[in-house]
Coordinates of C-alpha atoms and ligand atoms in Angstrom, one line a residue:
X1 CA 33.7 14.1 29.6
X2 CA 34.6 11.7 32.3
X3 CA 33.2 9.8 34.7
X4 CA 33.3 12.4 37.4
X5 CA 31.2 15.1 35.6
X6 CA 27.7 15.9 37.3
X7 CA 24.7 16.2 35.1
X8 CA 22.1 18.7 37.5
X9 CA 18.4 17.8 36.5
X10 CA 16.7 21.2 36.7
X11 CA 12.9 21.9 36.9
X12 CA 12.0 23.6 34.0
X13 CA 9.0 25.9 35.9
X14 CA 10.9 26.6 38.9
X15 CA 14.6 26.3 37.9
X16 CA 15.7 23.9 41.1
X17 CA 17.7 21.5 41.0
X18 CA 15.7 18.0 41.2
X19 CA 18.8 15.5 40.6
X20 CA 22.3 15.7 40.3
X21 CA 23.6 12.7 38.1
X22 CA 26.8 11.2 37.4
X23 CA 28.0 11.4 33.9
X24 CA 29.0 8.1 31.7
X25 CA 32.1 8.7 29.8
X26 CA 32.9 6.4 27.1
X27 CA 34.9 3.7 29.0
X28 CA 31.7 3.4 31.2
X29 CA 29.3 3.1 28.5
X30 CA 31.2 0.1 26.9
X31 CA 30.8 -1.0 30.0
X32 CA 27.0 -0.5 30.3
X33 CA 27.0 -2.5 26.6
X34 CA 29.1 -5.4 28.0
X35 CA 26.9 -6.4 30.7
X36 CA 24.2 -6.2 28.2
X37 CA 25.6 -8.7 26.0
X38 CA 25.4 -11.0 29.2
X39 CA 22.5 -10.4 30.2
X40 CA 21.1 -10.5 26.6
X41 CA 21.9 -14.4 26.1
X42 CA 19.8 -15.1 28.9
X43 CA 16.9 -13.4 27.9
X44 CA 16.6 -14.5 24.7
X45 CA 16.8 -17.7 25.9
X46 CA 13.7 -17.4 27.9
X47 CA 11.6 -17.6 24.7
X48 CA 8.9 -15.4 24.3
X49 CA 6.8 -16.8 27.4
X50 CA 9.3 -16.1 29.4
X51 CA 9.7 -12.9 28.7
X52 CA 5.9 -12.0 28.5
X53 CA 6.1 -13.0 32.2
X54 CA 9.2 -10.3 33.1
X55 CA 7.5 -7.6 31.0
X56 CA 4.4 -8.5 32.6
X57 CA 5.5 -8.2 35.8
X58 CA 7.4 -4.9 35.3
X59 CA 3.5 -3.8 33.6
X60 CA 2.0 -4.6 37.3
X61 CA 5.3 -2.4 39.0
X62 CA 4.8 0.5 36.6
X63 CA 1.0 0.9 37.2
X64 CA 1.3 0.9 40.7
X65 CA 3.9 3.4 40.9
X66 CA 2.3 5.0 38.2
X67 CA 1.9 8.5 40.5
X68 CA 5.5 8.0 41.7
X69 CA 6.8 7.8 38.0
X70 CA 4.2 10.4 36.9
X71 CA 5.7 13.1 39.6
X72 CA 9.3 12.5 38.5
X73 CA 8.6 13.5 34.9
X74 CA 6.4 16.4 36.1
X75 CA 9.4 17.7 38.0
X76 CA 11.9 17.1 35.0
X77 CA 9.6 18.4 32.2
X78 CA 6.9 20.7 34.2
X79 CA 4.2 18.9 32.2
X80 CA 0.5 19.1 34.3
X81 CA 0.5 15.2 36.7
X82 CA -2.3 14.4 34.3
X83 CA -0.4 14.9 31.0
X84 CA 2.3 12.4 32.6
X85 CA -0.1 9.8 33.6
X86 CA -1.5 9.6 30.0
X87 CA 2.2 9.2 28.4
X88 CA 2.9 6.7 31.2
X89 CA -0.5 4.9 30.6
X90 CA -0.2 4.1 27.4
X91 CA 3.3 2.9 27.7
X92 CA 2.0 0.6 30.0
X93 CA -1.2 -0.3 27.6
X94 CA 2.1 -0.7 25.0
X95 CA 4.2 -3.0 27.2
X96 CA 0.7 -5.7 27.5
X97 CA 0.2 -6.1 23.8
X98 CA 3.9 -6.5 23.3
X99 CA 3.7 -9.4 25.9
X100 CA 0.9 -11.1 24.4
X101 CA 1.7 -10.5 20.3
X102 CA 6.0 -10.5 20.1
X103 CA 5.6 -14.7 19.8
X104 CA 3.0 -14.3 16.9
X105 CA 4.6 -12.1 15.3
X106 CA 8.2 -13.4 15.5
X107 CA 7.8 -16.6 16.1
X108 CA 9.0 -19.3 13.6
X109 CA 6.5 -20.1 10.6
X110 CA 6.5 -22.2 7.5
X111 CA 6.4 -20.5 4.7
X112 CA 5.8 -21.8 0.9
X113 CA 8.6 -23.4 -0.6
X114 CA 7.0 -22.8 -4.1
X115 CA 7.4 -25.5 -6.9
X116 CA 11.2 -25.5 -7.5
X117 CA 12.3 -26.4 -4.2
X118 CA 9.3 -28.5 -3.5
X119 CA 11.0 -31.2 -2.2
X120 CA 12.2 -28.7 0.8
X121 CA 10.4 -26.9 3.8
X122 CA 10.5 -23.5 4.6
X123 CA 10.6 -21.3 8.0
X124 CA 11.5 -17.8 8.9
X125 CA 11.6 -16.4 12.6
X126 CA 12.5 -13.2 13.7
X127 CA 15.6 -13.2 16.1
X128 CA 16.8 -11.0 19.1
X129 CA 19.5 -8.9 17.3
X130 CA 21.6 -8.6 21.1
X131 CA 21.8 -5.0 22.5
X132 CA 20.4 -2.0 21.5
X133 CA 20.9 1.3 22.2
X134 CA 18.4 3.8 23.1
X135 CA 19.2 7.6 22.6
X136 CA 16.0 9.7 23.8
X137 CA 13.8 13.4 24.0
X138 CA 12.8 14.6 26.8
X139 CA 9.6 16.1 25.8
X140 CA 7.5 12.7 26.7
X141 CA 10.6 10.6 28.7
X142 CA 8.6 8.2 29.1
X143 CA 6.3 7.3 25.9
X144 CA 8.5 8.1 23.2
X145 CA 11.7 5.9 24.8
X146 CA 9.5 3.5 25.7
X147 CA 8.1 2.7 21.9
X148 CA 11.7 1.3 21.8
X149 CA 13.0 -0.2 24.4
X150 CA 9.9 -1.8 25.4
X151 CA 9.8 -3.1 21.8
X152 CA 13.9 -3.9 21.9
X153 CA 13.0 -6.0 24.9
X154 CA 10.0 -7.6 23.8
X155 CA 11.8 -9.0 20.6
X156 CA 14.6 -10.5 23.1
X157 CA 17.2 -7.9 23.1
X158 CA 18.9 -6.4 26.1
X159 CA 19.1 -2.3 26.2
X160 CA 21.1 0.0 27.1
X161 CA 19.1 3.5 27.0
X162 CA 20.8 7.1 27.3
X163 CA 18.1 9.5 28.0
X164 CA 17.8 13.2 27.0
X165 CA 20.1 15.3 29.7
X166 CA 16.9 17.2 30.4
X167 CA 15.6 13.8 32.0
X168 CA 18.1 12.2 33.4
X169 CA 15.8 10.9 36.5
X170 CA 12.9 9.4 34.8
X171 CA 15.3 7.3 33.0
X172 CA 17.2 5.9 36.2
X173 CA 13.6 5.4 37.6
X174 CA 12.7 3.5 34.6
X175 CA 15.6 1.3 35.0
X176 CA 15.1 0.6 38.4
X177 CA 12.0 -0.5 38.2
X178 CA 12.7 -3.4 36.0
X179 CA 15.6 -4.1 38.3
X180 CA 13.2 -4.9 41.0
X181 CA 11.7 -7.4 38.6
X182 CA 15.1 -9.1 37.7
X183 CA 17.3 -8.1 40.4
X184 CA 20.9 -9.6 39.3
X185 CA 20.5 -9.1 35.1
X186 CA 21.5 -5.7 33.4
X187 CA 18.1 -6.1 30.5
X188 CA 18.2 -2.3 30.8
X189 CA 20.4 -0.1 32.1
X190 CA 20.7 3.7 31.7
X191 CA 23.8 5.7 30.8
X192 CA 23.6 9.3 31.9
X193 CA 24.9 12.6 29.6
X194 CA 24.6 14.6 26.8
X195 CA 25.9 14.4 23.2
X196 CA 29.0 13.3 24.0
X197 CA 27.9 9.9 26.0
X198 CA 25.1 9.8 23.3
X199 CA 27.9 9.3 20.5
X200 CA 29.8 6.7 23.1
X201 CA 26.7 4.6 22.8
X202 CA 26.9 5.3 19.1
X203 CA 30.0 3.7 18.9
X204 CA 29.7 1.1 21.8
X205 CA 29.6 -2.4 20.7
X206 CA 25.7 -2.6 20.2
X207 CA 23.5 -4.3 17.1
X208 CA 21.4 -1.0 16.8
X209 CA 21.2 2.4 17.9
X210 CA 17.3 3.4 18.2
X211 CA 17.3 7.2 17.9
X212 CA 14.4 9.7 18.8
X213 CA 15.3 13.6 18.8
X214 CA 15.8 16.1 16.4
X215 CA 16.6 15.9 12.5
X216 CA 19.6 17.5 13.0
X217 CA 20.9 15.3 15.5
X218 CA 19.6 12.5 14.0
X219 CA 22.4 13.2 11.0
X220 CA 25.2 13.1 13.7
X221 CA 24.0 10.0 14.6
X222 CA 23.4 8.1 11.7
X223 CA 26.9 9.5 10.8
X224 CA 28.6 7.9 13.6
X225 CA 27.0 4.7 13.8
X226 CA 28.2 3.9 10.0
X227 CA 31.5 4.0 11.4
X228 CA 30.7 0.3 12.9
X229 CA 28.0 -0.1 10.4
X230 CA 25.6 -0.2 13.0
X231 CA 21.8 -0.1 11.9
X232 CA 19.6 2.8 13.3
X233 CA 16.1 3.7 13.7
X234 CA 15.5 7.2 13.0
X235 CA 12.2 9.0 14.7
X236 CA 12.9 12.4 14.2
X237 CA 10.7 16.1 14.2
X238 CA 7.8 16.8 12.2
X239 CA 5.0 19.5 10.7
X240 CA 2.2 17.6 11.3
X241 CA -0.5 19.3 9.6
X242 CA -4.4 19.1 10.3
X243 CA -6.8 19.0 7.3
X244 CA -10.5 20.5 8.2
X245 CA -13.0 20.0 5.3
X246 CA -16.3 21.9 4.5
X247 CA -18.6 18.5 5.7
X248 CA -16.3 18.4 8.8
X249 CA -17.7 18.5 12.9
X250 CA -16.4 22.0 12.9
X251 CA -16.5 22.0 17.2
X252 CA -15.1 18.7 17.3
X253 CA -12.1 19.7 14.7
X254 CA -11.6 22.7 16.5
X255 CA -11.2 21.0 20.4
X256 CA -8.9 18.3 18.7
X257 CA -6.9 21.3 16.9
X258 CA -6.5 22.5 20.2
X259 CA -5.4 20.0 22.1
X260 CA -3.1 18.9 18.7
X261 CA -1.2 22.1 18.9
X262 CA -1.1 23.4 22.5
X263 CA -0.8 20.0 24.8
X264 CA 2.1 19.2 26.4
X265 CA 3.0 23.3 25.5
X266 CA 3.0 22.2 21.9
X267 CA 6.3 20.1 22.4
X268 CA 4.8 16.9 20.8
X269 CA 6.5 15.5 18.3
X270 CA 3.4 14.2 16.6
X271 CA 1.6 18.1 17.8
X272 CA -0.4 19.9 15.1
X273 CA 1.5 23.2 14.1
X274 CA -0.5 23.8 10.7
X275 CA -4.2 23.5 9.6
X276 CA -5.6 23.7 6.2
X277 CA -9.6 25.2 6.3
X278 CA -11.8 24.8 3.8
X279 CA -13.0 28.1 2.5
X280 CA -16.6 27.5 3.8
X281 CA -16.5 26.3 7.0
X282 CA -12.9 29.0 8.0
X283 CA -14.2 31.7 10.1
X284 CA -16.2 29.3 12.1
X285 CA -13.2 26.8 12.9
X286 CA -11.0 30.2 13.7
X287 CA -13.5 31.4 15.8
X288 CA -14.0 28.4 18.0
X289 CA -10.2 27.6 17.9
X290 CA -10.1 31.1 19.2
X291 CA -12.7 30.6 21.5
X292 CA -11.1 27.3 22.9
X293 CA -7.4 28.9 23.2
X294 CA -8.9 31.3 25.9
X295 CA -9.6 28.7 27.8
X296 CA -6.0 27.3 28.1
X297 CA -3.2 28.9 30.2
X298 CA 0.2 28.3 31.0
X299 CA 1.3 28.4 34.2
X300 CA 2.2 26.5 37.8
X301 CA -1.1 27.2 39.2
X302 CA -3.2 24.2 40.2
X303 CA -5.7 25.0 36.7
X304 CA -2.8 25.4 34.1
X305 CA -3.3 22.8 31.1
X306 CA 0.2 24.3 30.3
X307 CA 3.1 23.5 31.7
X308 CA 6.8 25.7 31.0
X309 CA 8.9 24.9 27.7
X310 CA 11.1 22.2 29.1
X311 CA 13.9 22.9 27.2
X312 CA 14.7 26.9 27.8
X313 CA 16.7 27.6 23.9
X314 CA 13.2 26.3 22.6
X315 CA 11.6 29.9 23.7
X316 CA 13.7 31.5 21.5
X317 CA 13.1 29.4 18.5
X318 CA 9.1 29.9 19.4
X319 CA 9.7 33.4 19.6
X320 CA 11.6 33.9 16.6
X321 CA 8.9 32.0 14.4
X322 CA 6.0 34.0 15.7
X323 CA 8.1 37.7 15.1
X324 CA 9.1 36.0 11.3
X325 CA 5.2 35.2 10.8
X326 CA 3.8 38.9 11.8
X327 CA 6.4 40.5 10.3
X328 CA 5.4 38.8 7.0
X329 CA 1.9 39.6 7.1
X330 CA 0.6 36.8 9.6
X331 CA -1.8 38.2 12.5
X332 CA -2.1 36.4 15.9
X333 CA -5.7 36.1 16.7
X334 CA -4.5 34.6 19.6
X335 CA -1.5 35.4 21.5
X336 CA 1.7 36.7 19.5
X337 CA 4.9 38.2 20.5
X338 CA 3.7 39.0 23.8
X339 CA 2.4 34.9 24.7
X340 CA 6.2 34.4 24.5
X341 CA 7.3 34.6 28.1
X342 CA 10.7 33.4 29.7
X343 CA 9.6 30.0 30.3
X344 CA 5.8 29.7 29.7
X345 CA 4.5 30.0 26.0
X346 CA 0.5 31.0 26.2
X347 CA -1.3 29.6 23.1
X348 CA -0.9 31.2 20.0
X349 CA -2.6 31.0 16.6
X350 CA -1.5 32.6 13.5
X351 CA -3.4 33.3 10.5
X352 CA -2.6 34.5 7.0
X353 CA 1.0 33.2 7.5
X354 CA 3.2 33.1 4.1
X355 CA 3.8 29.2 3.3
X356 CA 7.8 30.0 3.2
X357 CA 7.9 31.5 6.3
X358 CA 9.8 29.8 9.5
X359 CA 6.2 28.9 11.3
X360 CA 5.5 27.0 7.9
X361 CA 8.3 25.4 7.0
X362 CA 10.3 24.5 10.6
X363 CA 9.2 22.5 13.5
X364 CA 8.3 24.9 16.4
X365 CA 7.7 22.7 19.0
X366 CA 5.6 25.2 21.2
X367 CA 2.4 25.9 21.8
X368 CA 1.9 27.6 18.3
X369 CA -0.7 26.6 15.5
X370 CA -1.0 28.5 11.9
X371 CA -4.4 28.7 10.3
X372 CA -5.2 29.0 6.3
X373 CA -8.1 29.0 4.1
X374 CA -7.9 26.3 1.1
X375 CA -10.5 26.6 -1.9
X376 CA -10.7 23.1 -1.5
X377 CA -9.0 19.5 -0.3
X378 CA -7.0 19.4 -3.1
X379 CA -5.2 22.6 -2.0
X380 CA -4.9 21.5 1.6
X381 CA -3.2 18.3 0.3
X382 CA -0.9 20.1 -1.8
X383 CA 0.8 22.6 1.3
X384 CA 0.2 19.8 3.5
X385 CA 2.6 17.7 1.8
X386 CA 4.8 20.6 1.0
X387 CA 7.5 20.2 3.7
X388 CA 10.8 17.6 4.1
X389 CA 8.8 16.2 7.7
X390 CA 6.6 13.4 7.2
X391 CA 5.5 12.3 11.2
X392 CA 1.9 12.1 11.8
X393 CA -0.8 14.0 10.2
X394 CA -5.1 14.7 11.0
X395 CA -8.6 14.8 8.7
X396 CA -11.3 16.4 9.9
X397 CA -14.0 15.1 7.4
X398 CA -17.7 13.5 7.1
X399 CA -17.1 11.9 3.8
X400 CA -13.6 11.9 2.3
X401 CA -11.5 11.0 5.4
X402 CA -9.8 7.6 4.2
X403 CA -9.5 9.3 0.7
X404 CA -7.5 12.4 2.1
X405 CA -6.0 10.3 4.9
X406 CA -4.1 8.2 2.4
X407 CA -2.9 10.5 0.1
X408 CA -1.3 12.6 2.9
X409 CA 2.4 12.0 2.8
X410 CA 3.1 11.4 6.5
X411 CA 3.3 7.9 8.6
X412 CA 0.6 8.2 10.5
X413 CA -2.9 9.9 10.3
X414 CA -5.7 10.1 12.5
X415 CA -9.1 10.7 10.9
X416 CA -11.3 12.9 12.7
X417 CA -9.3 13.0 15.9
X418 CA -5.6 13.8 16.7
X419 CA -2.5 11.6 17.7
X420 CA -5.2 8.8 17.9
X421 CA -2.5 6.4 16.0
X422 CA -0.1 6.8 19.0
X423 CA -2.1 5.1 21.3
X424 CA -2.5 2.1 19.4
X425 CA -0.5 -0.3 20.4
X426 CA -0.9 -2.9 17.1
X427 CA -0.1 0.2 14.7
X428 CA 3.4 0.9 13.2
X429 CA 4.6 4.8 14.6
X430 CA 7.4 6.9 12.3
X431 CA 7.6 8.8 9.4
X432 CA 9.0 9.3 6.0
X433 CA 11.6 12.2 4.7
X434 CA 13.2 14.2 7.4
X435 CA 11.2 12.8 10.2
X436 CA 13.1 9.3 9.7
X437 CA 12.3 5.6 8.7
X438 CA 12.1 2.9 10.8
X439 CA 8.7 1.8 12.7
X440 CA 8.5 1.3 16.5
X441 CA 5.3 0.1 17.8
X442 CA 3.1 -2.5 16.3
X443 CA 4.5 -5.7 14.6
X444 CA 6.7 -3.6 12.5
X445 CA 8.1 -2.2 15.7
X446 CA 9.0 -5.8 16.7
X447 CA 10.5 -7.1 13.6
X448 CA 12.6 -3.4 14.3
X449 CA 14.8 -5.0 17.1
X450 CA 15.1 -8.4 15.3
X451 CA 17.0 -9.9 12.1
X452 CA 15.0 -12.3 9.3
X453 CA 16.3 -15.5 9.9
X454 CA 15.5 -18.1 7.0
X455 CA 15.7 -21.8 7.0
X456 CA 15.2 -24.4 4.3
X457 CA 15.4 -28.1 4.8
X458 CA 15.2 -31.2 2.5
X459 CA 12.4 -33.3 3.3
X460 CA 12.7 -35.6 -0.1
X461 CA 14.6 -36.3 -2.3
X462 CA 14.5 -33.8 -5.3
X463 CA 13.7 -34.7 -8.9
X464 CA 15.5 -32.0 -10.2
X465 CA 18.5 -31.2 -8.1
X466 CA 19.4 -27.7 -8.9
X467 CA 22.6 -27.1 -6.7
X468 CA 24.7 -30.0 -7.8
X469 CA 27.0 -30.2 -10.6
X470 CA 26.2 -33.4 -11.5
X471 CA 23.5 -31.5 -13.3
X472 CA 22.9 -33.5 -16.7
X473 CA 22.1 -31.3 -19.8
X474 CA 18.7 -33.5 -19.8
X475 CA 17.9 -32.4 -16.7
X476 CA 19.0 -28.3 -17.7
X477 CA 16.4 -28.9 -20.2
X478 CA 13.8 -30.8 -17.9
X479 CA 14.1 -27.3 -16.1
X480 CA 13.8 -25.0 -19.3
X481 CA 10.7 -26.6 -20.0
X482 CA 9.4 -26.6 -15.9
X483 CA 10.4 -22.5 -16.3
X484 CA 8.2 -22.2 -19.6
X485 CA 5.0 -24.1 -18.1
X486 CA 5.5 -21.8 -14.9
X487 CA 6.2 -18.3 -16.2
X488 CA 6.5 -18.7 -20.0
X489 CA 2.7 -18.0 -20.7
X490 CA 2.8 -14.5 -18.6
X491 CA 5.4 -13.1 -20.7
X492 CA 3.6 -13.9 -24.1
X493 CA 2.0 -11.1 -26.0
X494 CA -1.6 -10.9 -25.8
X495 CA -3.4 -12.9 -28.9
X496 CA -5.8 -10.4 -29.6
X497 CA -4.3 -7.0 -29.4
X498 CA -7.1 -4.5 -27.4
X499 CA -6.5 -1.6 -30.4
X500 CA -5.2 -2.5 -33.9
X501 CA -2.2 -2.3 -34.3
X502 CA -2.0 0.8 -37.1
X503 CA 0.2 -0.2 -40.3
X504 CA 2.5 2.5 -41.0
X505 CA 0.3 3.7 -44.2
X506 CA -2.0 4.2 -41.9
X507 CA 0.2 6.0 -39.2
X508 CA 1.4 8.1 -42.3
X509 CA -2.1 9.4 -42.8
X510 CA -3.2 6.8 -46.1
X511 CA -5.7 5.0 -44.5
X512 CA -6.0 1.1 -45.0
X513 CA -5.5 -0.6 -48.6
X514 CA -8.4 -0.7 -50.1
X515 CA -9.5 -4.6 -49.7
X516 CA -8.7 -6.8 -53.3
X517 CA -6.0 -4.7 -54.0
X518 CA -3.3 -6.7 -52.3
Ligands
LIG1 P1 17.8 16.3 20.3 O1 18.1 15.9 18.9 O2 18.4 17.6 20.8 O3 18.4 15.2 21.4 C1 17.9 13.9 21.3 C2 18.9 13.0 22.1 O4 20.1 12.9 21.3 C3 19.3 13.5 23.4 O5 19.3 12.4 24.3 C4 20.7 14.0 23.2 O6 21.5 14.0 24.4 C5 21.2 13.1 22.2 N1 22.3 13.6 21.4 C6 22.6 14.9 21.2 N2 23.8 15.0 20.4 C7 24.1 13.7 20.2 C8 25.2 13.1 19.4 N3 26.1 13.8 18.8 N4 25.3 11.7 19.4 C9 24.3 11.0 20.0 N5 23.3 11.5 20.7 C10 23.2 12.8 20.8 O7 16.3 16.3 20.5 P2 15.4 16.8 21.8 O8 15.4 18.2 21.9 O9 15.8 16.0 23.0 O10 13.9 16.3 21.4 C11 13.1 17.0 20.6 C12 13.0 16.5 19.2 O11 12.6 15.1 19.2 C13 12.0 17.2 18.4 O12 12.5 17.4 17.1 C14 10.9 16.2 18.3 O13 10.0 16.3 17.2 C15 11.6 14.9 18.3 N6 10.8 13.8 18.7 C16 10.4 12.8 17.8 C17 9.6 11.8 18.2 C18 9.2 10.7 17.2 O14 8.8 9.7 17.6 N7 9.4 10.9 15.9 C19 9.1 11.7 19.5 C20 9.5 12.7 20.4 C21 10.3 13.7 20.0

């Protein structure tokens, strides 16, 4: 890799070349980092009003280039104009609450000193960590990077952002037009390449690497940022799985399966790809699932909901999980083998498909969906939880939503709708197991991009002064009897035990002593 590589942007529908970028070889990218470390001492120096003001100005250039922005992503990922104004909308809707919530959230507060350290006050404020790096997908370019740098910027870091080499452009355009904002400071600037510039960043001189891809790339990366000991945020794949109960709005479940599984061609990270029916209300939901899939198309006609599978190896692995699943019993009521074109997927959904198969058990990441009949919600929790991803999840259900919601093992879930905790700007986005740990979005997506900071600070004299060793043994015992009054009551045994306690005649089966035989 060096500098003089080209990195063609190709249209994913038509195959033309849309952008020919130059590649960032490592010297380059330490480059990138090293203007961010300028650049990051004066932004976090702007405090957090400061800062609202930049990111609310860059808001303002966003949404009125929102069509301009919206038509570079449609020509690096094929996905339908309106599918990129949404992702671009609410990364805009994102960008306002960080402006008006990062100073409440990390700003400096008091905090309790408790009774020991009366004499003292206590803060904590969550600082800018410097630069972080940004490694993203391609599948939204726009929302999913964006839930990080946004957040990276809001908290007072500078970033330097590597998107995926499928969307090289929307990443420069993204850069740009923060530039207009602050013409002569490099707050975010965008390294172009694949892997290898990816692990340059890795390795660059940056405070935290913010990943969002694939599970297995995720492991490379993780891997080569211990090398510096560098902290990373993992958002990686999921199995998100969609829960319909027998109380459930069976037409509403089955528009939101729908559009769960087969938006954006199914390549949502956060996309529906398994849904658990209770017995009585099944052959309904699969008939208006079915019903609804008829209506959808892929395609580059003007009515296609669809666009083409942005990343071409992705057919394959579409392809292969659909064969696997008919070959072990599953039927396509919609679609199958033959939905699986060169570079449009037409919705697919598979029932009676085993729980080990590849359409269970992998992420397909295309416009696929498996139905199954559960005897009950206590089955559907059970296979839903059965997989290593833990990313979003969906309950469709009139009385036992919350109930199911929380005992789903995944970090998100959207109760009777789908994806709805994305859009939430004040609501922490990730997931457990192999879809990675870490939060963006939200005030835990903040406090991501920042480190703890504590402070103490004497504001009298103490009576018992605990770091000193002019300690007397009066005043060691002044504190033994301080740490009895405080905790010494909590670890007593309880005076009146809730059972007798059995003697061990009794234990041995010889009942009590008879009473004046003592
Ligand atoms: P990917 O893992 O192939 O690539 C992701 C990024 O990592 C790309 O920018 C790529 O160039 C870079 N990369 C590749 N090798 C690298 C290396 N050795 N070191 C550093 N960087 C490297 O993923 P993808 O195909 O671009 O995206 C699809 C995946 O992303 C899916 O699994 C999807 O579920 C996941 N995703 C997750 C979320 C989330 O928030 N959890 C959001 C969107 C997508």
């Amino acid at each position: 890799m060096t500098t003089h590589d080209k990195l063609e942007s190709i249209n994913p529908a038509t195959g033309d070349v849309v952008g020919i970028h130059t590649v960032d070889d490592t010297a380059s990218v330490d480059a990138a980092v090293a203007r961010a470390r300028e650049a990051s001492h004066w932004w976090a120096g702007l405090g957090f009003d400061g800062r609202a003001e930049v990111l609310g100005q860059w808001r303002g250039v966003l949404t009125r280039r929102m069509a301009q922005l919206g038509d570079v992503v449609h020509q690096e990922t094929g996905k339908p104009h309106g599918d990129a104004q949404l992702e671009i909308g609410l990364a805009i809707d994102h960008l306002a609450w960080i402006g008006s919530h990062a100073g409440k959230v990390l700003g400096r507060r008091r905090v309790s000193p408790g009774l020991l350290l009366a004499n003292q006050a206590a803060s904590v404020e969550y600082l800018p960590l410097g630069v972080v790096g940004v490694i993203g997908p391609w599948n939204y370019p726009v929302f999913t990077p964006m839930g990080s740098i946004a957040y990276a910027l809001g908290a007072g870091n500078a970033v330097v952002f590597k998107p995926s080499e499928l969307t090289p452009g929307v990443g420069v355009w993204l850069a740009e037009s923060l530039r207009e904002v602050v013409p002569d400071r490099d707050l975010l600037q965008v390294v172009i390449g694949g892997g290898e510039t990816g692990a340059a960043l890795c390795r660059a001189d940056i405070d935290k690497l913010a990943f969002t891809g694939s599970t297995r790339t995720a492991k490379v990366v993780m891997a080569t940022c211990a090398e510096n000991l560098t902290p990373v945020l993992i958002e990686a794949g999921g199995k998100d799985a969609m829960l319909v109960d027998h109380d459930a709005d069976v037409d509403a479940a089955a528009d939101a399966a729908a559009w769960g599984a087969f938006s954006n061609a199914g390549q949502t990270c956060t996309g529906i790809e398994r849904i658990y029916v209770h017995d009585r209300v099944h052959d309904r939901f699969v008939a208006e699932l079915t019903r609804r899939a008829g209506t959808i198309h892929a395609g580059t006609d003007a009515e296609a909901q669809l666009g083409p599978m942005t990343m071409p190896s992705q057919v394959d692995v579409v392809r292969r999980h659909v064969e696997d699943a008919l070959a072990r019993g599953g039927r396509a009521v919609v679609g199958g083998v033959d939905a699986v074109g060169d570079r449009f997927i037409q919705p697919t959904v598979l029932v009676d498909v085993p729980e080990d198969s590849a359409a269970i058990r992998e992420e397909t990441f295309g416009p696929t969906v498996t139905v199954r009949r559960v005897r009950d919600m206590d089955e559907a929790v059970e296979l839903a939880n059965a997989t290593r991803y833990g990313l979003g999840a969906s309950v469709f259900s009139a009385a036992r939503g919350p109930e199911l919601a929380r005992r789903l093992r995944s970090g998100m879930t959207s109760i009777n709708s789908v994806i709805s905790f994305a859009a939430v700007p004040g609501l922490p986005f990730g997931g457990v197991g192999d879809s990675g740990f870490g939060r963006i979005h939200g005030p835990d997506g903040l406090k991501e991009f920042t480190y703890a900071k504590a402070v103490t600070r004497v504001r009298f004299k103490p009576v018992l002064n605990l770091t000193t060793f002019d300690r007397t043994p009066e005043q060691d015992s002044a504190m033994a009897s301080l740490l009895t009054a405080l905790h010494g009551r909590a670890t007593q045994l309880p005076k009146v035990p809730r059972r007798p306690i059995a003697t061990l005649r009794e234990r041995a089966g010889r009942g009590p002593r008879q009473s004046g035989r003592s």
